[in-house]
Amino acid sequence: MSTITTVNPATGQELETYSVMTEAEATERLEASHGAFLAWRKTDHSERATVLKAIAGRLRDEAEDLATLMTRETGKLFKDGLTEVEICAAIFDYAAEKGPAALADEERTYGADGQRGVVSYQPIGVIYSIQPWNFPFYQPVRVLASAVMAGNGCVLKHASICTGSALRLRALCIAAGLPEDLFQVVVIDHETSDALIEHSLVRGVTLTGSDGAGRHVGGVAGKALKKTVLELGSNDAYLVLADADIETAVKFSVMGRLYNNGETCVSAKRFIVTDAVYDRFVEAFVARMEAITPGDPMDEDCELGPLSSQDQFETVRDQVEKSVARGAKILCGGKVPDRTGAYYPATVLGDVTPGMPAYDDEIFGPVASIIRARDDEDAMRLANDSRYGLGGGIFSRNEDRAFRLARDHFDTGMVRINSFGAADPNMPFGGVKDSGYGREHGGFGLKEFVNVKSIFLP
């Protein structure tokens, strides 16, 4: 029997060992979730909302333990883990408070005589959720809350390095009153995962991961005619326009690049800076990044912890080295520290051009790419010169103009103006192009996996 062992990336200490399930064992859990769904779908919205509220309360009660577990498994800063737990609780609260109205039957009319029609949002079955390690609780929660509020079941395949977090989330939900079999966790390999996607009891598939993973999962699901929601990678561009307030731009650019140790799909990754403010921004930004010292992620004052694993460390290191070999200049960082743990320093690369990983790809770590633009128009062009389209940002004193650029020209699903943030329950989350399709949060996720049923009355 094969196993996986979780490892603390800050210390290299082995944490827990888990058995990998066979296809038969995973199928049993899928069947159990489907059985629970058949009963759960009959509950009314208010009953589901009561359970979701209880889960939110339980998350807040256990926040410190949950944050500690995330830090041990992924190297996440403890203080960021506390924030993540609160976001998860807010997502369950949002689904509980907004779900009943969003999912209620809608009265319509049809025909020349205005006959009565009803649009009903009905659950469809078990949703298969494939999630990454960078937000061990938030990633599965943003699927789970909407799925169960809509009346569906959910089977989670989490990243192996945070298996403990996945199992802890399930136990917490059951303790809060969710039916025991409705939400299942499977510890499986990729072949078994594909078999689950194809299984007739899986009615929808959602993945957060790389664009490569999205192509594979989307392809397998498409052949089986399963609807998918894909939230994939990105190399989000943040524009520093000619009229930007440099202090504001530097503050949020550092925050945006280092949040969650730089391992965030909507991190600020490419900084496109106009000639007019290039030297001032780069000098201040590099000075601030250079002052960041990686440390113990449990320390309240720590600003940068380790990467999530040795594998992830090696990926980031190799991307930087390839970019430098192709002409990028290291403005700070870039030197691997001589210490235990998967630590990579805050790094800034200049002279970044197409053909480099720092320009073309997503670097999932604390590495910022500086790209010079002639003017504001050129900056907008460079921002959209990417196969990705998840998020982005604009720094400008003229917020009305920045809003128009964001609305009319930025080819992404989300844009921040003079700020940085990851997600909010009341705003839709998702992207375009190779960053995927579908939306979560903001009420949109509640209806991604429902049967929008038209009922025509005489």
Coordinates of C-alpha atoms in Angstrom, one line a residue:
M1 CA 0.0 0.0 0.0
S2 CA 1.4 3.4 -1.0
T3 CA 1.6 6.3 1.5
I4 CA 2.2 10.0 1.6
T5 CA 4.0 11.8 4.4
T6 CA 3.5 15.5 5.2
V7 CA 6.5 17.6 6.0
N8 CA 7.0 20.9 7.8
P9 CA 8.8 23.0 5.1
A10 CA 10.4 25.3 7.7
T11 CA 12.2 22.5 9.5
G12 CA 12.1 19.5 7.3
Q13 CA 10.4 17.5 10.1
E14 CA 8.0 14.7 9.0
L15 CA 4.5 15.3 10.4
E16 CA 2.1 12.5 9.5
T17 CA 1.9 9.5 7.1
Y18 CA -1.4 8.7 5.3
S19 CA -2.4 5.7 3.2
V20 CA -3.3 6.4 -0.4
M21 CA -6.8 5.0 -1.1
T22 CA -7.5 2.5 -3.8
E23 CA -10.1 3.3 -6.5
A24 CA -12.6 1.1 -4.7
E25 CA -12.1 2.9 -1.4
A26 CA -12.5 6.3 -3.1
T27 CA -15.6 5.1 -5.0
E28 CA -17.1 4.0 -1.7
R29 CA -16.7 7.6 -0.3
L30 CA -18.2 9.0 -3.5
E31 CA -21.2 6.7 -3.2
A32 CA -21.6 7.7 0.5
S33 CA -21.6 11.3 -0.4
H34 CA -24.3 10.7 -3.1
G35 CA -26.4 8.8 -0.6
A36 CA -26.2 11.7 1.8
F37 CA -27.0 14.1 -1.0
L38 CA -30.3 12.3 -1.7
A39 CA -31.5 13.2 1.8
W40 CA -29.8 16.7 2.0
R41 CA -31.4 17.8 -1.2
K42 CA -34.8 17.6 0.5
T43 CA -33.8 20.0 3.3
D44 CA -34.9 23.6 2.9
H45 CA -32.6 26.5 2.4
S46 CA -33.0 27.8 6.0
E47 CA -32.0 24.4 7.4
R48 CA -28.9 24.3 5.3
A49 CA -28.1 27.9 6.3
T50 CA -28.3 27.0 10.0
V51 CA -25.7 24.3 9.5
L52 CA -23.4 26.7 7.6
K53 CA -23.7 29.3 10.3
A54 CA -22.7 26.6 12.8
I55 CA -19.6 25.7 10.7
A56 CA -18.6 29.4 10.6
G57 CA -18.8 29.6 14.4
R58 CA -16.8 26.4 14.8
L59 CA -14.1 27.8 12.5
R60 CA -13.7 30.9 14.6
D61 CA -13.6 28.9 17.8
E62 CA -10.8 26.7 16.5
A63 CA -8.9 29.4 14.6
E64 CA -5.6 29.2 16.4
D65 CA -5.4 25.4 16.1
L66 CA -6.3 25.5 12.4
A67 CA -3.8 28.3 11.7
T68 CA -1.1 26.3 13.5
L69 CA -1.9 23.2 11.4
M70 CA -1.6 25.2 8.2
T71 CA 1.7 26.7 9.2
R72 CA 3.1 23.2 10.0
E73 CA 2.0 21.7 6.7
T74 CA 2.7 24.5 4.3
G75 CA 4.9 27.1 5.9
K76 CA 2.1 29.7 5.8
L77 CA 2.6 32.6 8.3
F78 CA 0.6 31.9 11.4
K79 CA -1.0 35.4 11.3
D80 CA -2.0 34.8 7.7
G81 CA -3.5 31.5 8.7
L82 CA -5.7 33.3 11.3
T83 CA -6.9 35.6 8.5
E84 CA -7.6 32.6 6.3
V85 CA -9.8 31.0 8.9
E86 CA -11.8 34.2 9.3
I87 CA -12.3 34.5 5.5
C88 CA -13.5 30.9 5.5
A89 CA -16.0 31.7 8.3
A90 CA -17.1 34.7 6.4
I91 CA -17.7 32.6 3.3
F92 CA -20.0 30.2 5.2
D93 CA -21.8 33.2 6.7
Y94 CA -22.3 34.7 3.3
A95 CA -23.7 31.5 1.8
A96 CA -26.0 31.1 4.8
E97 CA -27.2 34.7 4.6
K98 CA -27.5 35.2 0.9
G99 CA -28.1 31.7 -0.3
P100 CA -31.8 31.3 0.5
A101 CA -32.7 34.4 -1.5
A102 CA -30.3 33.7 -4.4
L103 CA -31.5 30.1 -4.7
A104 CA -35.2 30.8 -4.3
D105 CA -37.7 30.1 -7.1
E106 CA -38.2 33.0 -9.5
E107 CA -41.5 33.9 -10.9
R108 CA -41.5 34.6 -14.7
T109 CA -44.1 34.9 -17.4
Y110 CA -44.0 33.3 -20.9
G111 CA -46.1 33.4 -24.0
A112 CA -48.2 36.0 -25.6
D113 CA -50.8 35.7 -22.8
G114 CA -48.3 36.1 -20.0
Q115 CA -48.7 32.6 -18.6
R116 CA -46.9 31.7 -15.4
G117 CA -43.4 30.3 -15.4
V118 CA -41.1 29.4 -12.6
V119 CA -37.3 29.2 -12.6
S120 CA -36.1 26.8 -10.0
Y121 CA -32.5 26.3 -8.9
Q122 CA -32.2 22.6 -8.0
P123 CA -29.1 20.7 -6.7
I124 CA -27.5 18.2 -9.2
G125 CA -25.5 15.8 -7.0
V126 CA -21.9 15.3 -5.9
I127 CA -19.4 18.0 -6.9
Y128 CA -15.8 16.8 -7.2
S129 CA -13.4 19.4 -5.8
I130 CA -9.7 19.3 -6.6
Q131 CA -7.7 21.8 -4.6
P132 CA -4.1 23.1 -4.1
W133 CA -2.0 23.6 -1.0
N134 CA -1.5 27.3 -0.9
F135 CA -4.7 28.0 1.1
P136 CA -5.4 24.7 2.8
F137 CA -8.8 25.7 4.2
Y138 CA -10.0 28.6 2.0
Q139 CA -9.6 26.7 -1.3
P140 CA -11.9 23.8 -0.4
V141 CA -14.3 26.1 1.6
R142 CA -15.1 28.3 -1.3
V143 CA -16.4 25.3 -3.1
L144 CA -17.9 23.5 -0.2
A145 CA -20.0 26.4 1.2
S146 CA -21.7 27.0 -2.2
A147 CA -22.1 23.3 -2.9
V148 CA -23.9 22.3 0.3
M149 CA -25.9 25.5 0.4
A150 CA -27.2 24.6 -3.1
G151 CA -28.1 21.1 -1.8
N152 CA -25.2 19.2 -3.3
G153 CA -22.7 16.8 -1.9
C154 CA -18.9 17.3 -2.1
V155 CA -15.9 15.1 -2.5
L156 CA -12.5 16.8 -1.9
K157 CA -9.2 15.7 -3.3
H158 CA -6.8 18.1 -1.6
A159 CA -3.1 18.5 -2.3
S160 CA -1.1 15.8 -0.5
I161 CA 1.0 18.1 1.5
C162 CA -2.0 19.4 3.4
T163 CA -3.9 16.2 3.9
G164 CA -4.1 16.9 7.6
S165 CA -5.9 20.2 6.9
A166 CA -8.4 18.4 4.6
L167 CA -9.3 15.8 7.2
R168 CA -9.5 18.4 9.9
L169 CA -12.0 20.5 7.9
R170 CA -14.2 17.5 7.3
A171 CA -14.2 16.6 11.0
L172 CA -15.0 20.2 11.9
C173 CA -18.0 20.3 9.5
I174 CA -19.4 17.1 10.9
A175 CA -19.0 18.4 14.5
A176 CA -21.0 21.5 13.5
G177 CA -23.9 19.4 12.2
L178 CA -23.2 18.7 8.5
P179 CA -24.4 15.1 7.7
E180 CA -21.4 12.8 8.1
D181 CA -21.3 11.4 4.6
L182 CA -22.2 14.6 2.6
F183 CA -18.6 15.9 2.6
Q184 CA -15.9 13.4 1.9
V185 CA -12.1 13.6 1.6
V186 CA -10.2 11.2 -0.7
V187 CA -6.5 10.7 -0.5
I188 CA -5.8 9.4 -4.0
D189 CA -3.4 9.5 -7.0
H190 CA -4.0 11.1 -10.4
E191 CA -5.3 8.0 -12.1
T192 CA -7.9 7.4 -9.4
S193 CA -8.8 11.1 -9.6
D194 CA -9.5 10.7 -13.3
A195 CA -11.7 7.7 -12.6
L196 CA -13.7 9.7 -10.2
I197 CA -14.2 12.5 -12.7
E198 CA -15.6 10.0 -15.2
H199 CA -17.8 8.3 -12.6
S200 CA -21.6 8.7 -13.2
L201 CA -22.2 10.0 -9.6
V202 CA -19.9 13.0 -10.1
R203 CA -22.1 15.7 -11.6
G204 CA -19.6 18.6 -11.6
V205 CA -15.9 19.2 -11.3
T206 CA -14.0 22.2 -10.0
L207 CA -10.3 22.7 -9.9
T208 CA -7.9 25.3 -8.6
G209 CA -4.4 24.7 -10.0
S210 CA -2.1 25.3 -12.9
D211 CA -3.2 25.9 -16.5
G212 CA -1.6 22.5 -17.3
A213 CA -3.7 20.8 -14.7
G214 CA -6.8 22.7 -15.9
R215 CA -6.3 21.4 -19.4
H216 CA -6.1 17.8 -18.2
V217 CA -9.0 17.9 -15.8
G218 CA -11.1 20.0 -18.2
G219 CA -10.3 17.5 -21.0
V220 CA -11.3 14.4 -18.9
A221 CA -14.4 16.1 -17.6
G222 CA -15.3 17.3 -21.1
K223 CA -15.2 13.8 -22.6
A224 CA -17.6 12.8 -19.8
L225 CA -19.8 15.8 -20.4
K226 CA -19.3 17.1 -16.9
K227 CA -19.5 20.9 -16.2
T228 CA -16.3 22.4 -14.8
V229 CA -15.2 25.5 -13.0
L230 CA -11.5 26.1 -13.4
E231 CA -9.5 28.7 -11.4
L232 CA -6.0 28.5 -12.8
G233 CA -2.7 30.2 -12.6
S234 CA -1.7 33.8 -13.4
N235 CA 1.1 36.3 -13.6
D236 CA -0.9 39.3 -12.5
A237 CA 0.3 42.7 -13.7
Y238 CA 0.3 45.7 -11.5
L239 CA 0.6 49.0 -13.4
V240 CA 2.5 52.0 -11.9
L241 CA 1.3 54.8 -14.1
A242 CA 2.9 58.2 -14.6
D243 CA 0.8 59.9 -12.0
A244 CA 1.0 57.1 -9.4
D245 CA 1.6 57.9 -5.7
I246 CA 4.9 56.1 -5.3
E247 CA 4.6 55.5 -1.6
T248 CA 1.2 53.9 -2.1
A249 CA 2.4 51.8 -5.0
V250 CA 5.4 50.5 -3.1
K251 CA 3.4 49.7 0.0
F252 CA 0.8 47.6 -1.8
S253 CA 3.3 46.1 -4.3
V254 CA 5.4 44.6 -1.5
M255 CA 2.3 43.4 0.2
G256 CA 0.9 42.0 -3.1
R257 CA 4.1 40.1 -3.9
L258 CA 4.9 38.7 -0.5
Y259 CA 1.4 37.8 0.8
N260 CA 1.2 34.1 1.6
N261 CA 4.9 33.8 1.0
G262 CA 4.2 34.8 -2.6
E263 CA 2.3 31.6 -3.2
T264 CA -1.0 33.1 -4.3
C265 CA -2.7 33.0 -7.7
V266 CA -3.7 36.7 -7.4
S267 CA -0.3 37.9 -6.1
A268 CA 1.1 40.9 -7.8
K269 CA 3.8 39.3 -9.9
R270 CA 4.7 41.6 -12.9
F271 CA 5.2 45.3 -12.1
I272 CA 4.9 47.4 -15.2
V273 CA 6.3 50.8 -14.6
T274 CA 6.2 53.8 -16.9
D275 CA 9.4 55.7 -17.7
A276 CA 8.2 58.8 -15.9
V277 CA 8.3 57.1 -12.4
Y278 CA 10.5 54.1 -13.2
D279 CA 13.6 55.0 -11.3
R280 CA 11.8 56.3 -8.2
F281 CA 9.5 53.3 -7.9
V282 CA 12.3 50.7 -8.5
E283 CA 14.6 52.3 -6.0
A284 CA 12.0 52.4 -3.2
F285 CA 10.5 49.0 -4.1
V286 CA 13.9 47.2 -4.1
A287 CA 14.9 48.9 -0.8
R288 CA 11.8 47.6 0.8
M289 CA 12.1 44.1 -0.6
E290 CA 15.8 43.9 0.3
A291 CA 14.9 44.6 4.0
I292 CA 12.7 41.5 4.2
T293 CA 14.3 38.8 6.2
P294 CA 12.8 35.3 6.0
G295 CA 12.0 33.8 9.4
D296 CA 9.9 31.5 11.6
P297 CA 6.3 31.5 10.2
M298 CA 5.0 31.2 13.8
D299 CA 6.6 34.5 14.7
E300 CA 4.1 37.4 14.8
D301 CA 6.7 39.8 13.3
C302 CA 7.7 37.5 10.4
E303 CA 7.0 38.9 7.0
L304 CA 8.2 36.0 4.9
G305 CA 8.2 32.3 5.7
P306 CA 9.4 29.2 3.7
L307 CA 7.9 28.0 0.5
S308 CA 5.5 25.1 0.9
S309 CA 7.9 22.3 0.0
Q310 CA 11.4 21.6 -1.2
D311 CA 9.9 20.8 -4.7
Q312 CA 8.3 24.3 -4.8
F313 CA 11.6 25.9 -3.7
E314 CA 13.5 24.2 -6.5
T315 CA 10.8 25.2 -9.0
V316 CA 11.1 28.9 -8.0
R317 CA 15.0 28.7 -7.9
D318 CA 15.1 27.3 -11.4
Q319 CA 12.7 29.9 -12.8
V320 CA 14.8 32.7 -11.5
E321 CA 18.0 31.1 -12.8
K322 CA 16.5 30.6 -16.3
S323 CA 15.3 34.2 -16.4
V324 CA 18.8 35.5 -15.4
A325 CA 20.4 33.3 -18.1
R326 CA 18.1 34.9 -20.6
G327 CA 19.1 38.5 -19.6
A328 CA 17.1 39.4 -16.4
K329 CA 19.1 41.3 -13.8
I330 CA 18.8 40.5 -10.1
L331 CA 18.1 43.8 -8.3
C332 CA 17.9 42.1 -4.9
G333 CA 17.6 38.6 -3.5
G334 CA 18.1 35.6 -5.8
K335 CA 20.7 34.0 -3.6
V336 CA 19.7 30.7 -1.9
P337 CA 20.2 31.0 1.9
D338 CA 22.4 28.5 3.7
R339 CA 19.8 27.3 6.2
T340 CA 17.4 24.5 7.0
G341 CA 14.0 24.8 5.3
A342 CA 12.5 25.6 1.9
Y343 CA 13.3 29.3 2.3
Y344 CA 13.7 31.6 -0.8
P345 CA 14.5 35.3 -0.3
A346 CA 12.4 38.3 -1.4
T347 CA 13.7 38.8 -4.9
V348 CA 13.4 41.5 -7.6
L349 CA 14.3 41.0 -11.2
G350 CA 14.8 43.8 -13.7
D351 CA 15.2 43.9 -17.4
V352 CA 12.5 41.3 -17.7
T353 CA 11.4 40.6 -21.3
P354 CA 9.3 38.1 -23.3
G355 CA 10.9 34.6 -23.4
M356 CA 11.8 34.5 -19.7
P357 CA 9.8 32.6 -17.1
A358 CA 9.7 35.8 -15.1
Y359 CA 7.7 37.4 -18.0
D360 CA 5.8 34.5 -19.5
D361 CA 5.0 32.1 -16.6
E362 CA 3.8 32.2 -13.1
I363 CA 6.4 32.3 -10.4
F364 CA 4.8 31.0 -7.3
G365 CA 7.1 32.5 -4.7
P366 CA 8.4 35.9 -3.5
V367 CA 9.9 37.0 -6.9
A368 CA 8.9 40.3 -8.5
S369 CA 9.4 41.0 -12.2
I370 CA 10.0 44.7 -13.2
I371 CA 9.0 45.6 -16.8
R372 CA 9.6 49.1 -18.1
A373 CA 6.9 50.8 -20.2
R374 CA 7.2 53.9 -22.4
D375 CA 4.0 55.4 -21.1
D376 CA 0.6 54.6 -19.7
E377 CA -0.7 53.2 -23.0
D378 CA 2.3 51.0 -23.4
A379 CA 1.9 49.8 -19.8
M380 CA -1.7 48.7 -20.5
R381 CA -0.5 46.9 -23.6
L382 CA 2.2 45.0 -21.7
A383 CA -0.2 44.1 -18.9
N384 CA -2.5 42.3 -21.4
D385 CA 0.5 40.6 -23.2
S386 CA 0.0 37.4 -21.2
R387 CA -1.7 34.1 -21.8
Y388 CA -3.2 34.6 -18.3
G389 CA -6.1 36.8 -17.1
L390 CA -6.9 36.3 -13.5
G391 CA -6.3 39.6 -11.7
G392 CA -4.2 42.8 -11.8
G393 CA -3.9 46.3 -10.4
I394 CA -3.4 49.9 -11.3
F395 CA -1.7 52.6 -9.3
S396 CA -2.8 56.1 -10.3
R397 CA -3.9 59.3 -8.6
N398 CA -6.7 59.6 -11.1
E399 CA -9.1 57.0 -9.8
D400 CA -11.8 57.7 -12.5
R401 CA -9.3 57.1 -15.3
A402 CA -7.9 54.0 -13.5
F403 CA -11.5 52.7 -13.2
R404 CA -12.1 53.2 -17.0
L405 CA -8.8 51.4 -17.8
A406 CA -9.8 48.6 -15.5
R407 CA -13.3 48.2 -16.9
D408 CA -12.6 48.8 -20.6
H409 CA -9.1 47.6 -21.2
F410 CA -7.7 45.2 -18.6
D411 CA -8.3 41.7 -19.9
T412 CA -8.7 40.0 -16.5
G413 CA -11.4 38.8 -14.2
M414 CA -10.4 41.1 -11.3
V415 CA -8.6 44.5 -11.0
R416 CA -7.5 46.3 -7.9
I417 CA -7.0 50.1 -7.9
N418 CA -4.4 51.6 -5.5
S419 CA -4.7 48.5 -3.2
F420 CA -4.1 44.8 -2.9
G421 CA -6.3 42.0 -1.7
A422 CA -6.9 38.3 -2.3
A423 CA -10.7 37.6 -2.1
D424 CA -13.9 38.9 -0.7
P425 CA -17.1 36.8 -0.2
N426 CA -19.2 39.6 -1.8
M427 CA -17.1 40.0 -5.0
P428 CA -16.9 37.4 -7.8
F429 CA -13.6 35.6 -8.1
G430 CA -12.2 34.1 -11.3
G431 CA -10.4 34.8 -14.6
V432 CA -10.3 34.6 -18.4
K433 CA -7.9 33.2 -21.0
D434 CA -5.5 30.5 -19.5
S435 CA -6.6 31.5 -16.0
G436 CA -9.7 29.5 -16.5
Y437 CA -13.5 30.1 -16.4
G438 CA -16.4 30.2 -14.0
R439 CA -16.8 32.3 -10.9
E440 CA -16.8 31.8 -7.2
H441 CA -18.0 34.2 -4.5
G442 CA -20.3 37.1 -4.8
G443 CA -23.4 34.8 -5.2
F444 CA -22.1 33.5 -8.6
G445 CA -20.6 30.4 -7.1
L446 CA -24.0 29.4 -5.6
K447 CA -25.4 28.9 -9.1
E448 CA -22.4 27.3 -10.8
F449 CA -23.5 23.7 -10.0
V450 CA -27.3 23.8 -10.0
N451 CA -30.0 22.7 -12.5
V452 CA -31.6 25.9 -13.6
K453 CA -35.0 24.4 -14.2
S454 CA -37.8 26.1 -16.2
I455 CA -41.3 25.1 -15.2
F456 CA -44.1 26.2 -17.5
L457 CA -47.6 26.4 -15.9
P458 CA -50.8 26.7 -18.0

